[in-house]
Amino acid sequence: MPGLVDALMIVAVVVLVAVRQFRPGRIDTQRRLWLLPAVLAVIALREPHMVDAHHPAASVALLVTELITGLGIGAGWAWTTRIWVEPNGAVWSRSTKASGVVWVVGIGLRVGLFALGAALGIHQDSSALLLALAATLLVRSGMLARRAQSLHPAAVPGTAYGDRMPPPAWKERV
């Protein structure tokens, strides 16, 4: 039963996060960005059978690969998210089509890792996926907060991170 509960929780978190990220949302750099990833990590680490006792080395390698994949997906997702500053100084974000591609590629990689583990006979628990999802969300939130802080809301309202700026003015030669 805990496996079913974990699977339902993973699906619920992924759907909730995906739906929220493809709508414009305000980035609040002061909020607790680590809270949801911490909750997911605690739930994942409470499982005693995260590593297969019969294939410990291969199981740990698969877990580390899953975590690295999660970190990469979080970074890719953060870099493909558009952020902008409103005239009132609020920083907003919205995932783009490229973010959707990052999600699809990430899901494909995770399915591939699961298939590899199944082919090697490694018992896999949903806790590894929960831990990787926590890493993904933590990296994405942290990178977005960092990008939001790099924008100076008072300097150029209405511009978005990555928008093309006019070329610099040329100096006349003397």
Short mmCIF file of N, CA and C in Angstrom, two decimals:
data_model
loop_
_atom_site.label_atom_id
_atom_site.label_comp_id
_atom_site.label_asym_id
_atom_site.label_seq_id
_atom_site.Cartn_x
_atom_site.Cartn_y
_atom_site.Cartn_z
N MET A 1 0.80 -1.20 0.00
CA MET A 1 0.00 0.00 0.00
C MET A 1 0.84 1.27 0.00
N PRO A 2 1.98 1.34 0.74
CA PRO A 2 2.76 2.58 0.72
C PRO A 2 3.28 2.91 -0.69
N GLY A 3 3.56 1.89 -1.50
CA GLY A 3 4.00 2.15 -2.87
C GLY A 3 2.93 2.84 -3.68
N LEU A 4 1.69 2.43 -3.50
CA LEU A 4 0.57 3.06 -4.20
C LEU A 4 0.38 4.50 -3.72
N VAL A 5 0.49 4.71 -2.42
CA VAL A 5 0.37 6.07 -1.87
C VAL A 5 1.48 6.95 -2.41
N ASP A 6 2.72 6.43 -2.44
CA ASP A 6 3.84 7.21 -2.99
C ASP A 6 3.62 7.53 -4.46
N ALA A 7 3.15 6.56 -5.23
CA ALA A 7 2.90 6.79 -6.65
C ALA A 7 1.84 7.86 -6.86
N LEU A 8 0.77 7.79 -6.09
CA LEU A 8 -0.28 8.80 -6.19
C LEU A 8 0.24 10.17 -5.78
N MET A 9 1.09 10.22 -4.76
CA MET A 9 1.66 11.48 -4.32
C MET A 9 2.59 12.05 -5.40
N ILE A 10 3.38 11.21 -6.04
CA ILE A 10 4.27 11.67 -7.10
C ILE A 10 3.46 12.26 -8.24
N VAL A 11 2.43 11.57 -8.66
CA VAL A 11 1.58 12.06 -9.75
C VAL A 11 0.93 13.38 -9.35
N ALA A 12 0.42 13.46 -8.13
CA ALA A 12 -0.24 14.69 -7.67
C ALA A 12 0.73 15.86 -7.63
N VAL A 13 1.94 15.65 -7.13
CA VAL A 13 2.92 16.72 -7.06
C VAL A 13 3.34 17.16 -8.46
N VAL A 14 3.58 16.21 -9.35
CA VAL A 14 3.99 16.55 -10.72
C VAL A 14 2.89 17.34 -11.42
N VAL A 15 1.65 16.90 -11.30
CA VAL A 15 0.54 17.61 -11.95
C VAL A 15 0.39 19.01 -11.35
N LEU A 16 0.43 19.10 -10.04
CA LEU A 16 0.30 20.40 -9.37
C LEU A 16 1.40 21.36 -9.80
N VAL A 17 2.64 20.88 -9.78
CA VAL A 17 3.77 21.73 -10.14
C VAL A 17 3.71 22.12 -11.61
N ALA A 18 3.40 21.18 -12.48
CA ALA A 18 3.35 21.47 -13.92
C ALA A 18 2.26 22.48 -14.24
N VAL A 19 1.09 22.28 -13.68
CA VAL A 19 -0.02 23.21 -13.95
C VAL A 19 0.32 24.60 -13.43
N ARG A 20 0.88 24.68 -12.25
CA ARG A 20 1.22 25.98 -11.67
C ARG A 20 2.33 26.68 -12.45
N GLN A 21 3.27 25.93 -13.00
CA GLN A 21 4.41 26.56 -13.64
C GLN A 21 4.11 27.06 -15.05
N PHE A 22 3.09 26.55 -15.67
CA PHE A 22 2.77 27.02 -17.02
C PHE A 22 1.77 28.17 -17.00
N ARG A 23 1.46 28.65 -15.80
CA ARG A 23 0.68 29.88 -15.63
C ARG A 23 1.62 30.91 -15.03
N PRO A 24 1.42 32.18 -15.35
CA PRO A 24 2.28 33.20 -14.74
C PRO A 24 2.12 33.19 -13.22
N GLY A 25 3.25 33.25 -12.55
CA GLY A 25 3.23 33.27 -11.09
C GLY A 25 4.31 34.20 -10.55
N ARG A 26 4.01 34.83 -9.48
CA ARG A 26 4.95 35.77 -8.88
C ARG A 26 6.06 35.00 -8.16
N ILE A 27 7.29 35.45 -8.34
CA ILE A 27 8.43 34.85 -7.65
C ILE A 27 8.67 35.67 -6.39
N ASP A 28 8.58 35.01 -5.27
CA ASP A 28 8.85 35.65 -4.00
C ASP A 28 10.17 35.09 -3.48
N THR A 29 11.22 35.87 -3.56
CA THR A 29 12.54 35.39 -3.17
C THR A 29 12.69 35.23 -1.66
N GLN A 30 11.73 35.72 -0.88
CA GLN A 30 11.83 35.63 0.57
C GLN A 30 11.13 34.39 1.13
N ARG A 31 10.36 33.68 0.33
CA ARG A 31 9.62 32.54 0.86
C ARG A 31 10.54 31.32 1.04
N ARG A 32 10.01 30.33 1.67
CA ARG A 32 10.80 29.13 1.94
C ARG A 32 10.78 28.23 0.71
N LEU A 33 11.80 28.38 -0.12
CA LEU A 33 11.88 27.61 -1.36
C LEU A 33 12.19 26.14 -1.12
N TRP A 34 12.69 25.83 0.03
CA TRP A 34 13.13 24.48 0.33
C TRP A 34 12.04 23.63 0.99
N LEU A 35 10.89 24.22 1.31
CA LEU A 35 9.90 23.50 2.10
C LEU A 35 9.33 22.27 1.38
N LEU A 36 8.80 22.43 0.17
CA LEU A 36 8.24 21.27 -0.55
C LEU A 36 9.32 20.23 -0.86
N PRO A 37 10.51 20.64 -1.36
CA PRO A 37 11.55 19.62 -1.57
C PRO A 37 11.95 18.90 -0.27
N ALA A 38 11.97 19.62 0.85
CA ALA A 38 12.32 18.98 2.13
C ALA A 38 11.27 17.95 2.53
N VAL A 39 10.01 18.29 2.36
CA VAL A 39 8.93 17.35 2.69
C VAL A 39 9.04 16.10 1.81
N LEU A 40 9.26 16.30 0.51
CA LEU A 40 9.40 15.15 -0.39
C LEU A 40 10.62 14.30 -0.04
N ALA A 41 11.73 14.94 0.34
CA ALA A 41 12.94 14.20 0.71
C ALA A 41 12.71 13.39 1.98
N VAL A 42 12.03 13.97 2.95
CA VAL A 42 11.75 13.24 4.20
C VAL A 42 10.87 12.03 3.92
N ILE A 43 9.86 12.22 3.09
CA ILE A 43 8.98 11.10 2.74
C ILE A 43 9.77 10.02 2.01
N ALA A 44 10.68 10.43 1.12
CA ALA A 44 11.48 9.46 0.38
C ALA A 44 12.45 8.72 1.28
N LEU A 45 13.08 9.43 2.20
CA LEU A 45 14.10 8.82 3.05
C LEU A 45 13.52 7.97 4.18
N ARG A 46 12.22 8.04 4.40
CA ARG A 46 11.61 7.21 5.44
C ARG A 46 11.50 5.75 5.00
N GLU A 47 11.63 5.51 3.70
CA GLU A 47 11.55 4.15 3.18
C GLU A 47 12.84 3.39 3.47
N PRO A 48 12.76 2.24 4.11
CA PRO A 48 13.99 1.52 4.47
C PRO A 48 14.63 0.77 3.30
N HIS A 49 13.91 0.57 2.21
CA HIS A 49 14.43 -0.25 1.11
C HIS A 49 14.74 0.58 -0.12
N MET A 50 15.39 1.73 0.06
CA MET A 50 15.72 2.57 -1.09
C MET A 50 16.81 1.90 -1.94
N VAL A 51 17.70 1.15 -1.28
CA VAL A 51 18.78 0.45 -1.97
C VAL A 51 18.46 -1.04 -1.93
N ASP A 52 18.55 -1.68 -3.09
CA ASP A 52 18.28 -3.11 -3.21
C ASP A 52 19.39 -3.89 -2.50
N ALA A 53 19.02 -4.74 -1.55
CA ALA A 53 19.99 -5.51 -0.77
C ALA A 53 20.75 -6.53 -1.61
N HIS A 54 20.13 -7.02 -2.70
CA HIS A 54 20.77 -8.03 -3.54
C HIS A 54 21.72 -7.43 -4.57
N HIS A 55 21.54 -6.16 -4.92
CA HIS A 55 22.38 -5.46 -5.90
C HIS A 55 22.74 -4.07 -5.36
N PRO A 56 23.48 -4.00 -4.26
CA PRO A 56 23.70 -2.69 -3.64
C PRO A 56 24.48 -1.71 -4.52
N ALA A 57 25.52 -2.16 -5.18
CA ALA A 57 26.34 -1.24 -5.98
C ALA A 57 25.54 -0.71 -7.17
N ALA A 58 24.87 -1.60 -7.88
CA ALA A 58 24.09 -1.18 -9.04
C ALA A 58 22.91 -0.31 -8.60
N SER A 59 22.32 -0.63 -7.47
CA SER A 59 21.19 0.14 -6.97
C SER A 59 21.62 1.56 -6.58
N VAL A 60 22.76 1.69 -5.93
CA VAL A 60 23.27 3.01 -5.56
C VAL A 60 23.63 3.80 -6.82
N ALA A 61 24.24 3.12 -7.80
CA ALA A 61 24.59 3.79 -9.06
C ALA A 61 23.34 4.30 -9.77
N LEU A 62 22.29 3.52 -9.75
CA LEU A 62 21.03 3.92 -10.36
C LEU A 62 20.41 5.10 -9.59
N LEU A 63 20.49 5.06 -8.28
CA LEU A 63 19.98 6.15 -7.45
C LEU A 63 20.75 7.44 -7.70
N VAL A 64 22.07 7.36 -7.76
CA VAL A 64 22.89 8.54 -8.04
C VAL A 64 22.59 9.09 -9.42
N THR A 65 22.42 8.21 -10.40
CA THR A 65 22.08 8.65 -11.75
C THR A 65 20.72 9.33 -11.76
N GLU A 66 19.77 8.80 -11.00
CA GLU A 66 18.44 9.42 -10.89
C GLU A 66 18.54 10.81 -10.28
N LEU A 67 19.36 10.96 -9.24
CA LEU A 67 19.54 12.27 -8.61
C LEU A 67 20.22 13.27 -9.55
N ILE A 68 21.23 12.82 -10.27
CA ILE A 68 21.91 13.70 -11.23
C ILE A 68 20.95 14.11 -12.34
N THR A 69 20.12 13.17 -12.77
CA THR A 69 19.10 13.49 -13.77
C THR A 69 18.13 14.54 -13.22
N GLY A 70 17.71 14.37 -11.98
CA GLY A 70 16.81 15.33 -11.34
C GLY A 70 17.43 16.71 -11.25
N LEU A 71 18.71 16.78 -10.89
CA LEU A 71 19.40 18.07 -10.81
C LEU A 71 19.49 18.73 -12.19
N GLY A 72 19.80 17.93 -13.20
CA GLY A 72 19.88 18.47 -14.57
C GLY A 72 18.53 18.96 -15.08
N ILE A 73 17.48 18.23 -14.77
CA ILE A 73 16.14 18.64 -15.19
C ILE A 73 15.75 19.93 -14.49
N GLY A 74 16.06 20.04 -13.21
CA GLY A 74 15.75 21.26 -12.47
C GLY A 74 16.48 22.46 -13.05
N ALA A 75 17.76 22.27 -13.39
CA ALA A 75 18.53 23.38 -13.99
C ALA A 75 17.99 23.74 -15.36
N GLY A 76 17.71 22.74 -16.17
CA GLY A 76 17.16 23.01 -17.51
C GLY A 76 15.80 23.68 -17.43
N TRP A 77 15.00 23.26 -16.51
CA TRP A 77 13.68 23.85 -16.33
C TRP A 77 13.79 25.30 -15.89
N ALA A 78 14.73 25.58 -14.98
CA ALA A 78 14.91 26.96 -14.52
C ALA A 78 15.41 27.87 -15.64
N TRP A 79 16.33 27.37 -16.45
CA TRP A 79 16.89 28.21 -17.51
C TRP A 79 15.92 28.42 -18.67
N THR A 80 14.93 27.56 -18.81
CA THR A 80 13.97 27.73 -19.90
C THR A 80 12.70 28.43 -19.42
N THR A 81 12.67 28.86 -18.18
CA THR A 81 11.53 29.59 -17.64
C THR A 81 11.75 31.07 -17.87
N ARG A 82 10.72 31.73 -18.38
CA ARG A 82 10.80 33.17 -18.64
C ARG A 82 10.48 33.91 -17.36
N ILE A 83 11.29 34.90 -17.01
CA ILE A 83 10.99 35.75 -15.87
C ILE A 83 11.01 37.20 -16.32
N TRP A 84 10.17 38.01 -15.70
CA TRP A 84 10.10 39.42 -16.06
C TRP A 84 9.71 40.24 -14.84
N VAL A 85 9.89 41.55 -14.99
CA VAL A 85 9.60 42.49 -13.91
C VAL A 85 8.42 43.35 -14.33
N GLU A 86 7.42 43.42 -13.48
CA GLU A 86 6.26 44.29 -13.70
C GLU A 86 6.62 45.72 -13.31
N PRO A 87 5.87 46.70 -13.79
CA PRO A 87 6.16 48.10 -13.42
C PRO A 87 6.15 48.36 -11.91
N ASN A 88 5.40 47.57 -11.16
CA ASN A 88 5.37 47.76 -9.70
C ASN A 88 6.56 47.12 -9.00
N GLY A 89 7.45 46.46 -9.76
CA GLY A 89 8.65 45.85 -9.20
C GLY A 89 8.52 44.37 -8.89
N ALA A 90 7.34 43.79 -9.06
CA ALA A 90 7.15 42.37 -8.79
C ALA A 90 7.80 41.55 -9.91
N VAL A 91 8.46 40.46 -9.52
CA VAL A 91 9.10 39.57 -10.49
C VAL A 91 8.18 38.38 -10.71
N TRP A 92 7.91 38.07 -11.98
CA TRP A 92 7.00 36.99 -12.35
C TRP A 92 7.74 35.97 -13.21
N SER A 93 7.19 34.76 -13.26
CA SER A 93 7.79 33.71 -14.10
C SER A 93 6.69 32.88 -14.75
N ARG A 94 7.06 32.24 -15.84
CA ARG A 94 6.15 31.30 -16.51
C ARG A 94 7.01 30.36 -17.33
N SER A 95 6.72 29.08 -17.24
CA SER A 95 7.45 28.11 -18.04
C SER A 95 7.10 28.28 -19.51
N THR A 96 8.04 27.92 -20.37
CA THR A 96 7.87 28.07 -21.80
C THR A 96 7.70 26.70 -22.45
N LYS A 97 7.57 26.70 -23.77
CA LYS A 97 7.49 25.42 -24.50
C LYS A 97 8.77 24.63 -24.31
N ALA A 98 9.89 25.34 -24.25
CA ALA A 98 11.17 24.65 -24.01
C ALA A 98 11.17 23.97 -22.65
N SER A 99 10.51 24.57 -21.67
CA SER A 99 10.37 23.94 -20.35
C SER A 99 9.58 22.64 -20.47
N GLY A 100 8.55 22.66 -21.29
CA GLY A 100 7.78 21.44 -21.54
C GLY A 100 8.64 20.35 -22.17
N VAL A 101 9.51 20.75 -23.08
CA VAL A 101 10.43 19.78 -23.69
C VAL A 101 11.36 19.20 -22.63
N VAL A 102 11.85 20.05 -21.72
CA VAL A 102 12.71 19.57 -20.64
C VAL A 102 11.96 18.55 -19.80
N TRP A 103 10.69 18.81 -19.50
CA TRP A 103 9.87 17.86 -18.73
C TRP A 103 9.74 16.53 -19.47
N VAL A 104 9.42 16.60 -20.75
CA VAL A 104 9.22 15.37 -21.53
C VAL A 104 10.52 14.56 -21.60
N VAL A 105 11.63 15.24 -21.86
CA VAL A 105 12.92 14.55 -21.91
C VAL A 105 13.25 13.95 -20.53
N GLY A 106 12.97 14.70 -19.48
CA GLY A 106 13.23 14.20 -18.13
C GLY A 106 12.40 12.97 -17.80
N ILE A 107 11.13 12.99 -18.18
CA ILE A 107 10.28 11.81 -17.95
C ILE A 107 10.81 10.63 -18.76
N GLY A 108 11.22 10.89 -19.99
CA GLY A 108 11.79 9.82 -20.81
C GLY A 108 13.06 9.23 -20.20
N LEU A 109 13.93 10.10 -19.67
CA LEU A 109 15.15 9.61 -19.02
C LEU A 109 14.82 8.78 -17.79
N ARG A 110 13.85 9.23 -17.03
CA ARG A 110 13.48 8.48 -15.82
C ARG A 110 12.84 7.14 -16.15
N VAL A 111 12.03 7.10 -17.19
CA VAL A 111 11.46 5.83 -17.63
C VAL A 111 12.58 4.90 -18.10
N GLY A 112 13.54 5.48 -18.83
CA GLY A 112 14.69 4.68 -19.28
C GLY A 112 15.50 4.13 -18.12
N LEU A 113 15.71 4.94 -17.09
CA LEU A 113 16.44 4.46 -15.91
C LEU A 113 15.67 3.35 -15.20
N PHE A 114 14.36 3.52 -15.11
CA PHE A 114 13.54 2.47 -14.48
C PHE A 114 13.62 1.18 -15.29
N ALA A 115 13.55 1.31 -16.62
CA ALA A 115 13.63 0.13 -17.48
C ALA A 115 15.00 -0.55 -17.35
N LEU A 116 16.06 0.25 -17.27
CA LEU A 116 17.40 -0.31 -17.09
C LEU A 116 17.49 -1.07 -15.77
N GLY A 117 16.97 -0.47 -14.71
CA GLY A 117 16.97 -1.15 -13.41
C GLY A 117 16.17 -2.44 -13.44
N ALA A 118 15.03 -2.41 -14.12
CA ALA A 118 14.21 -3.62 -14.22
C ALA A 118 14.92 -4.69 -15.03
N ALA A 119 15.62 -4.29 -16.10
CA ALA A 119 16.35 -5.25 -16.92
C ALA A 119 17.51 -5.88 -16.14
N LEU A 120 18.11 -5.11 -15.23
CA LEU A 120 19.20 -5.63 -14.41
C LEU A 120 18.70 -6.40 -13.18
N GLY A 121 17.39 -6.43 -12.98
CA GLY A 121 16.81 -7.14 -11.84
C GLY A 121 16.92 -6.40 -10.53
N ILE A 122 17.06 -5.10 -10.60
CA ILE A 122 17.19 -4.28 -9.39
C ILE A 122 15.79 -3.89 -8.91
N HIS A 123 15.53 -4.15 -7.63
CA HIS A 123 14.26 -3.73 -7.03
C HIS A 123 14.31 -2.22 -6.86
N GLN A 124 13.31 -1.54 -7.44
CA GLN A 124 13.27 -0.08 -7.37
C GLN A 124 12.03 0.35 -6.62
N ASP A 125 12.24 1.31 -5.77
CA ASP A 125 11.15 1.84 -4.97
C ASP A 125 10.84 3.25 -5.47
N SER A 126 9.65 3.74 -5.17
CA SER A 126 9.28 5.08 -5.60
C SER A 126 10.02 6.15 -4.82
N SER A 127 10.70 5.77 -3.75
CA SER A 127 11.42 6.75 -2.94
C SER A 127 12.55 7.41 -3.73
N ALA A 128 13.18 6.70 -4.65
CA ALA A 128 14.23 7.31 -5.46
C ALA A 128 13.65 8.39 -6.36
N LEU A 129 12.49 8.13 -6.91
CA LEU A 129 11.83 9.13 -7.75
C LEU A 129 11.40 10.34 -6.93
N LEU A 130 10.90 10.12 -5.73
CA LEU A 130 10.53 11.23 -4.85
C LEU A 130 11.76 12.08 -4.50
N LEU A 131 12.88 11.43 -4.21
CA LEU A 131 14.09 12.15 -3.87
C LEU A 131 14.60 12.95 -5.07
N ALA A 132 14.53 12.38 -6.26
CA ALA A 132 14.95 13.10 -7.47
C ALA A 132 14.01 14.26 -7.76
N LEU A 133 12.72 14.09 -7.52
CA LEU A 133 11.77 15.17 -7.70
C LEU A 133 12.05 16.31 -6.72
N ALA A 134 12.41 15.96 -5.49
CA ALA A 134 12.79 16.98 -4.51
C ALA A 134 14.01 17.75 -4.99
N ALA A 135 15.00 17.04 -5.54
CA ALA A 135 16.20 17.71 -6.06
C ALA A 135 15.84 18.62 -7.23
N THR A 136 14.97 18.15 -8.11
CA THR A 136 14.54 18.95 -9.26
C THR A 136 13.89 20.26 -8.80
N LEU A 137 12.95 20.16 -7.87
CA LEU A 137 12.24 21.34 -7.40
C LEU A 137 13.16 22.30 -6.64
N LEU A 138 14.09 21.75 -5.86
CA LEU A 138 15.01 22.59 -5.10
C LEU A 138 15.94 23.37 -6.04
N VAL A 139 16.49 22.69 -7.03
CA VAL A 139 17.38 23.36 -7.98
C VAL A 139 16.62 24.41 -8.78
N ARG A 140 15.43 24.06 -9.26
CA ARG A 140 14.65 25.02 -10.05
C ARG A 140 14.30 26.25 -9.22
N SER A 141 13.80 26.04 -8.01
CA SER A 141 13.42 27.17 -7.16
C SER A 141 14.62 28.05 -6.84
N GLY A 142 15.73 27.42 -6.49
CA GLY A 142 16.92 28.19 -6.17
C GLY A 142 17.45 28.99 -7.34
N MET A 143 17.47 28.37 -8.52
CA MET A 143 17.97 29.08 -9.70
C MET A 143 17.02 30.21 -10.11
N LEU A 144 15.72 29.99 -10.01
CA LEU A 144 14.78 31.06 -10.33
C LEU A 144 14.90 32.22 -9.35
N ALA A 145 15.06 31.90 -8.07
CA ALA A 145 15.24 32.97 -7.08
C ALA A 145 16.51 33.76 -7.37
N ARG A 146 17.55 33.05 -7.75
CA ARG A 146 18.82 33.73 -8.08
C ARG A 146 18.65 34.61 -9.31
N ARG A 147 17.99 34.09 -10.33
CA ARG A 147 17.75 34.89 -11.54
C ARG A 147 16.88 36.09 -11.22
N ALA A 148 15.88 35.90 -10.37
CA ALA A 148 14.99 37.01 -10.01
C ALA A 148 15.75 38.09 -9.26
N GLN A 149 16.68 37.70 -8.41
CA GLN A 149 17.48 38.68 -7.68
C GLN A 149 18.45 39.40 -8.59
N SER A 150 18.82 38.77 -9.71
CA SER A 150 19.77 39.42 -10.63
C SER A 150 19.08 40.51 -11.45
N LEU A 151 17.75 40.45 -11.54
CA LEU A 151 17.02 41.52 -12.20
C LEU A 151 16.90 42.69 -11.24
N HIS A 152 17.05 43.85 -11.75
CA HIS A 152 16.88 45.03 -10.91
C HIS A 152 15.54 45.64 -11.26
N PRO A 153 14.50 45.36 -10.46
CA PRO A 153 13.15 45.81 -10.79
C PRO A 153 13.04 47.31 -11.04
N ALA A 154 13.80 48.11 -10.34
CA ALA A 154 13.66 49.55 -10.52
C ALA A 154 14.36 50.04 -11.78
N ALA A 155 15.29 49.25 -12.29
CA ALA A 155 16.09 49.72 -13.43
C ALA A 155 15.29 49.74 -14.73
N VAL A 156 14.71 48.62 -15.11
CA VAL A 156 14.03 48.54 -16.40
C VAL A 156 12.73 47.77 -16.24
N PRO A 157 11.65 48.44 -15.81
CA PRO A 157 10.39 47.71 -15.66
C PRO A 157 9.85 47.23 -17.01
N GLY A 158 9.23 46.07 -16.98
CA GLY A 158 8.62 45.54 -18.20
C GLY A 158 9.54 44.69 -19.04
N THR A 159 10.83 44.66 -18.76
CA THR A 159 11.73 43.83 -19.54
C THR A 159 11.82 42.45 -18.91
N ALA A 160 12.08 41.48 -19.72
CA ALA A 160 12.19 40.11 -19.24
C ALA A 160 13.63 39.66 -19.32
N TYR A 161 13.97 38.74 -18.44
CA TYR A 161 15.30 38.16 -18.45
C TYR A 161 15.50 37.47 -19.79
N GLY A 162 16.52 37.82 -20.49
CA GLY A 162 16.79 37.21 -21.79
C GLY A 162 16.24 37.98 -22.96
N ASP A 163 15.44 39.04 -22.71
CA ASP A 163 14.95 39.84 -23.84
C ASP A 163 16.13 40.52 -24.51
N ARG A 164 15.99 40.70 -25.78
CA ARG A 164 17.06 41.38 -26.51
C ARG A 164 17.07 42.86 -26.15
N MET A 165 18.22 43.32 -25.81
CA MET A 165 18.40 44.72 -25.49
C MET A 165 18.97 45.40 -26.74
N PRO A 166 18.73 46.71 -26.91
CA PRO A 166 19.28 47.39 -28.07
C PRO A 166 20.80 47.37 -28.01
N PRO A 167 21.45 47.40 -29.16
CA PRO A 167 22.92 47.38 -29.14
C PRO A 167 23.45 48.63 -28.46
N PRO A 168 24.62 48.51 -27.87
CA PRO A 168 25.18 49.67 -27.18
C PRO A 168 25.46 50.80 -28.17
N ALA A 169 25.40 52.02 -27.68
CA ALA A 169 25.68 53.18 -28.53
C ALA A 169 27.16 53.19 -28.91
N TRP A 170 27.42 53.54 -30.15
CA TRP A 170 28.80 53.57 -30.62
C TRP A 170 29.43 54.92 -30.24
N LYS A 171 30.66 54.85 -29.85
CA LYS A 171 31.40 56.08 -29.56
C LYS A 171 32.07 56.55 -30.84
N GLU A 172 32.05 57.81 -31.03
CA GLU A 172 32.74 58.34 -32.20
C GLU A 172 34.22 58.39 -31.93
N ARG A 173 34.96 58.05 -32.94
CA ARG A 173 36.42 58.11 -32.79
C ARG A 173 36.89 59.54 -32.90
N VAL A 174 37.85 59.88 -32.11
CA VAL A 174 38.37 61.24 -32.10
C VAL A 174 39.60 61.34 -32.97
#
